[in-house]
Tab-separated table of N, CA, C and O in Angstrom:
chain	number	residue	atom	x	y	z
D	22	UNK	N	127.766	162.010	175.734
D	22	UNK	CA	126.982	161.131	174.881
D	22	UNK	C	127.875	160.610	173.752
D	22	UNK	O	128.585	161.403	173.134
D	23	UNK	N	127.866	159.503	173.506
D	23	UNK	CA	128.555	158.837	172.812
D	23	UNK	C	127.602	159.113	170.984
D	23	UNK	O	126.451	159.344	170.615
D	24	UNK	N	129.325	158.846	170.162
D	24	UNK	CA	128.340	159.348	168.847
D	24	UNK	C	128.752	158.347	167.999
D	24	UNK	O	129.870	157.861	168.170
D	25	UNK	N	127.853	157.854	166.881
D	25	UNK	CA	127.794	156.738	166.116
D	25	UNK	C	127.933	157.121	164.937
D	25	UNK	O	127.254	158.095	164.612
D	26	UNK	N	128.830	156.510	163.915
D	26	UNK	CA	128.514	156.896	162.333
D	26	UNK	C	128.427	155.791	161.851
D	26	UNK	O	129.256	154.964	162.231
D	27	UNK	N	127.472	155.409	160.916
D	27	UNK	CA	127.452	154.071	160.141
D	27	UNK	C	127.464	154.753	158.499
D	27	UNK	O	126.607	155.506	158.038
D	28	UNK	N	128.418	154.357	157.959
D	28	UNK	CA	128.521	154.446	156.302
D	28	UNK	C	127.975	153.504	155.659
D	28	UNK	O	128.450	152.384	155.846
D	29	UNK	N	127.027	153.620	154.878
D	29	UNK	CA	126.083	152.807	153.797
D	29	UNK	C	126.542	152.950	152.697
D	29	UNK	O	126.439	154.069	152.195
D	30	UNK	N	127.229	151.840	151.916
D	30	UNK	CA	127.186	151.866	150.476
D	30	UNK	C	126.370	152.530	149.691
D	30	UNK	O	125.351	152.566	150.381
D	31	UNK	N	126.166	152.999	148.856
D	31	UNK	CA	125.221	153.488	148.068
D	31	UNK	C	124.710	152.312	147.243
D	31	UNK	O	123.492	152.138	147.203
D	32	UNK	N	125.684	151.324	146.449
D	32	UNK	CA	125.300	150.447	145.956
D	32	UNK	C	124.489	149.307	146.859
D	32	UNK	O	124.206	148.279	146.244
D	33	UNK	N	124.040	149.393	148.422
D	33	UNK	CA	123.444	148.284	148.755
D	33	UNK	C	121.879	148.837	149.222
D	33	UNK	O	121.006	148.164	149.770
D	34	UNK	N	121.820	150.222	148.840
D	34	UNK	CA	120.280	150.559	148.464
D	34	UNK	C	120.175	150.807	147.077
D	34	UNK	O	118.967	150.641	146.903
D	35	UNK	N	120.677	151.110	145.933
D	35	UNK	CA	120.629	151.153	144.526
D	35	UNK	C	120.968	150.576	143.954
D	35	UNK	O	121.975	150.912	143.331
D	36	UNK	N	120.260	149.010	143.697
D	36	UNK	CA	120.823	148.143	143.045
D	36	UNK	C	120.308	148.291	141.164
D	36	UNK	O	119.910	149.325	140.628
D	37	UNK	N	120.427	147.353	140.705
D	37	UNK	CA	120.451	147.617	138.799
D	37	UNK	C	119.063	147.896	138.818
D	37	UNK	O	118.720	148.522	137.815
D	38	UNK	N	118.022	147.616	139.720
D	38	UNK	CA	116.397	148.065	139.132
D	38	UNK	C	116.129	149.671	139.805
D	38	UNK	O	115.290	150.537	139.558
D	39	UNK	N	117.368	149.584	140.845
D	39	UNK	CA	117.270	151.332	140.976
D	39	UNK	C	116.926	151.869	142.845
D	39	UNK	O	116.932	150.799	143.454
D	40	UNK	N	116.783	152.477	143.386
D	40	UNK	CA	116.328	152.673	144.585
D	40	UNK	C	115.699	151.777	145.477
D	40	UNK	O	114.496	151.856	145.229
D	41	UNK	N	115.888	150.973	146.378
D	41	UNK	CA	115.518	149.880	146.951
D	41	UNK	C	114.520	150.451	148.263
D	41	UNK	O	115.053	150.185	149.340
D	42	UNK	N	113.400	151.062	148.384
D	42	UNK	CA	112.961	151.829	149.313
D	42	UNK	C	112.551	150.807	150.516
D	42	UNK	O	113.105	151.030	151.592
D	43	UNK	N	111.840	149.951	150.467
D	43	UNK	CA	111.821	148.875	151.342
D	43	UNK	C	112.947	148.500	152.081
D	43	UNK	O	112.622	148.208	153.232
D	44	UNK	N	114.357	148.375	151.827
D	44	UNK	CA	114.763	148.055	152.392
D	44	UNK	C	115.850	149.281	153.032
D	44	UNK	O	116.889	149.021	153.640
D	45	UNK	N	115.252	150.865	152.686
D	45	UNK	CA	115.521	152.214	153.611
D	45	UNK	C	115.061	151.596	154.492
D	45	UNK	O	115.785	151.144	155.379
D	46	UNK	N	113.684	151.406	154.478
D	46	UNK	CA	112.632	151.532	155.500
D	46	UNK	C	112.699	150.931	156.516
D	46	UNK	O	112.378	151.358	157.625
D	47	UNK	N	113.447	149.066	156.058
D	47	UNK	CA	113.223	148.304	157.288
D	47	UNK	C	114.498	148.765	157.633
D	47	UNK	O	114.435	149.067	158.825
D	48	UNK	N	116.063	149.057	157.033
D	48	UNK	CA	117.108	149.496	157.699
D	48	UNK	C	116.528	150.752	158.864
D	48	UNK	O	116.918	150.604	160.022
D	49	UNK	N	115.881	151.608	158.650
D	49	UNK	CA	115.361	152.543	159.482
D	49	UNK	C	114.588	152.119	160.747
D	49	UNK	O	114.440	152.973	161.621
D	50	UNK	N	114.126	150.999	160.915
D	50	UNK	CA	113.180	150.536	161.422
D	50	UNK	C	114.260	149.836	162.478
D	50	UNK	O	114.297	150.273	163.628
D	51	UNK	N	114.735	149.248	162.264
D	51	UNK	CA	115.906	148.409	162.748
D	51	UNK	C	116.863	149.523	163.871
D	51	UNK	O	117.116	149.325	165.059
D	52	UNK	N	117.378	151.089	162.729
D	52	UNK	CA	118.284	151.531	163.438
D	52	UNK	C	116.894	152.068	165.000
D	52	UNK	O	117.241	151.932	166.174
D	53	UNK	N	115.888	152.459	164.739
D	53	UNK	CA	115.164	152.869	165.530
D	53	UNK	C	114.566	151.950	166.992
D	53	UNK	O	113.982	152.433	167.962
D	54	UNK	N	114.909	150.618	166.776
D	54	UNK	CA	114.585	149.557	167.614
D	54	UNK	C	116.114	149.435	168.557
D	54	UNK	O	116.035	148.941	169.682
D	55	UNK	N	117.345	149.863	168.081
D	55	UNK	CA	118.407	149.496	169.006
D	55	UNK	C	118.151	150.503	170.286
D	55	UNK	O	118.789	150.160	171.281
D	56	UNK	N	117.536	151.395	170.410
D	56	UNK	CA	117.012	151.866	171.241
D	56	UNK	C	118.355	152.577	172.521
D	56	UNK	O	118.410	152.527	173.750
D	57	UNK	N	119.293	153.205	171.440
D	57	UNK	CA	120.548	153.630	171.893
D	57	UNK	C	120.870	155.175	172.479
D	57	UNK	O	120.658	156.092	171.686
D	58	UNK	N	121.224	155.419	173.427
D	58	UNK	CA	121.201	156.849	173.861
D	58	UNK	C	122.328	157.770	173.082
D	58	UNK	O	122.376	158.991	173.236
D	59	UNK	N	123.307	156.971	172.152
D	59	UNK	CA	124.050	157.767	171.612
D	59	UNK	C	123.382	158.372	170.416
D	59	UNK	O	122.274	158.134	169.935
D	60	UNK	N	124.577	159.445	169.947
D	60	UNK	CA	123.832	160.596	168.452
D	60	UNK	C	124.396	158.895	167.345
D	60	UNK	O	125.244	158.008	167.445
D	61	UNK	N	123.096	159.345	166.229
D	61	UNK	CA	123.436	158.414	165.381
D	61	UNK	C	123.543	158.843	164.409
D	61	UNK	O	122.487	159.456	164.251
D	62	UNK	N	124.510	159.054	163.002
D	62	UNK	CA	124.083	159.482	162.147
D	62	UNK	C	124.313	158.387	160.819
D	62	UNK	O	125.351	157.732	160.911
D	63	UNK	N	123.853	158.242	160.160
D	63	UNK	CA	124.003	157.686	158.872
D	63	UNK	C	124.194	158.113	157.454
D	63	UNK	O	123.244	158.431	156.738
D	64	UNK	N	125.400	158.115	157.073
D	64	UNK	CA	126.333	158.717	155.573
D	64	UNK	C	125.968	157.184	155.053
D	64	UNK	O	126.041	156.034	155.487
D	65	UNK	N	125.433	158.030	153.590
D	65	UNK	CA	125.127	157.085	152.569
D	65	UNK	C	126.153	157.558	151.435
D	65	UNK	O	126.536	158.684	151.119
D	66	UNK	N	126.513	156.046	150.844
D	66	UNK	CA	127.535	156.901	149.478
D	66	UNK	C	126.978	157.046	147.995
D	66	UNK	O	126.068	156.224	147.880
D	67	UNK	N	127.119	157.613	147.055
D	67	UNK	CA	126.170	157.659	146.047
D	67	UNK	C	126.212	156.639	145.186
D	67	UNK	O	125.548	156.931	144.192
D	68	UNK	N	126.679	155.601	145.115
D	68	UNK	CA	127.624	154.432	144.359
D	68	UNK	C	127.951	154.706	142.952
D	68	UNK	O	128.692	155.596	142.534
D	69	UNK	N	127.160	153.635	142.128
D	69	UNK	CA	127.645	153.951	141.074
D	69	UNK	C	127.437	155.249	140.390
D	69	UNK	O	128.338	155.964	139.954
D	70	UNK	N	126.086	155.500	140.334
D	70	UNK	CA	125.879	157.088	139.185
D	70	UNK	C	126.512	157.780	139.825
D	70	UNK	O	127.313	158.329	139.069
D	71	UNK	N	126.736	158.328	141.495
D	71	UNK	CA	127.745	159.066	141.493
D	71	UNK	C	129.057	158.738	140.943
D	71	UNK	O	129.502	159.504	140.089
D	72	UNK	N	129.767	157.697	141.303
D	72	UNK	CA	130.840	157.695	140.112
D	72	UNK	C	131.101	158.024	139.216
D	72	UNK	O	132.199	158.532	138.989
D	73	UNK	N	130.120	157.850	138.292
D	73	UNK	CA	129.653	158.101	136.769
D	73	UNK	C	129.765	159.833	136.397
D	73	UNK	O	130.343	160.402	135.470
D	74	UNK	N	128.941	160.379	137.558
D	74	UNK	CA	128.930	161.717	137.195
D	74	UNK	C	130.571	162.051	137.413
D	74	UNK	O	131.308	162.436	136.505
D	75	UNK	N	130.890	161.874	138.483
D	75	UNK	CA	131.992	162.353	138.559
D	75	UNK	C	132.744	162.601	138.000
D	75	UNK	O	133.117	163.768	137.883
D	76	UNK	N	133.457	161.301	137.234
D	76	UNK	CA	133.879	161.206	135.964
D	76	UNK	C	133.690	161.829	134.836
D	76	UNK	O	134.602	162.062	134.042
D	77	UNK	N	132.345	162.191	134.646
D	77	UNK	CA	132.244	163.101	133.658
D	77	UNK	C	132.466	164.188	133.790
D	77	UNK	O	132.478	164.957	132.829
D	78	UNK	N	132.705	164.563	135.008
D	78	UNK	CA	132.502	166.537	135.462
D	78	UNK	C	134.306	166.286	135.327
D	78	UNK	O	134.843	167.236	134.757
D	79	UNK	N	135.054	165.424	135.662
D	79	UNK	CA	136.322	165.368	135.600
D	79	UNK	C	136.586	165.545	134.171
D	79	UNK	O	137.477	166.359	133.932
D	80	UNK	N	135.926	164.879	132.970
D	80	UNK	CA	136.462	164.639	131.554
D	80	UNK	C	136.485	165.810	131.220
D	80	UNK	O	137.400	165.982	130.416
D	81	UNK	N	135.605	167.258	131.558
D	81	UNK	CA	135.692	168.261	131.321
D	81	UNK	C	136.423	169.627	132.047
D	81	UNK	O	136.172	170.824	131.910
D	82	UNK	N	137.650	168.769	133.050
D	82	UNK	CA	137.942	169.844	133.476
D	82	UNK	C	137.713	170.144	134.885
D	82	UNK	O	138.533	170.728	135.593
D	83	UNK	N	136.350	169.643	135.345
D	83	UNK	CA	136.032	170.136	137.401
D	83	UNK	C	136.320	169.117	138.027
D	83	UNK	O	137.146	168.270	137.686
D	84	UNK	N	135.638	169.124	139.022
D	84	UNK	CA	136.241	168.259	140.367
D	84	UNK	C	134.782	167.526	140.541
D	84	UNK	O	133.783	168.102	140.110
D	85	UNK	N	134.663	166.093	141.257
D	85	UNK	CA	133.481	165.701	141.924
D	85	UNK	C	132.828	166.992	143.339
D	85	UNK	O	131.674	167.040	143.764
D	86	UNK	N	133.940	167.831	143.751
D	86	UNK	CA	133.660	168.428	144.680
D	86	UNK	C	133.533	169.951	144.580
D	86	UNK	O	133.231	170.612	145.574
């Protein structure tokens, strides 16, 4: 079985008004209609506030990880 990864920006579901759930939903809707026998998985990235934190856990010393 063939396996799929699609990486999602974080910034193109969290835009400046914040969590874009509608458009999880229809992306979900969409991946569920290709109607594909391979594994699918989908990595989302945290965009900006993760950045943000990161940075800060760095100013003091830790790691993002």
């Amino acid at each position: 079985m063939r396996k799929i990864v699609i990486s999602l920006g974080g910034s193109i579901i969290v835009g400046e008004r914040g969590l874009d759930a509608e458009y999880v939903k229809k992306f979900a809707q969409l991946l569920l209609k290709l109607n594909n026998p391979a594994r699918l998985a989908v990595v989302v990235g945290g965009g900006r506030p993760a950045r943000d934190y990161a940075n800060a856990v760095r100013g003091v010393g830790g790691t993002e990880f």
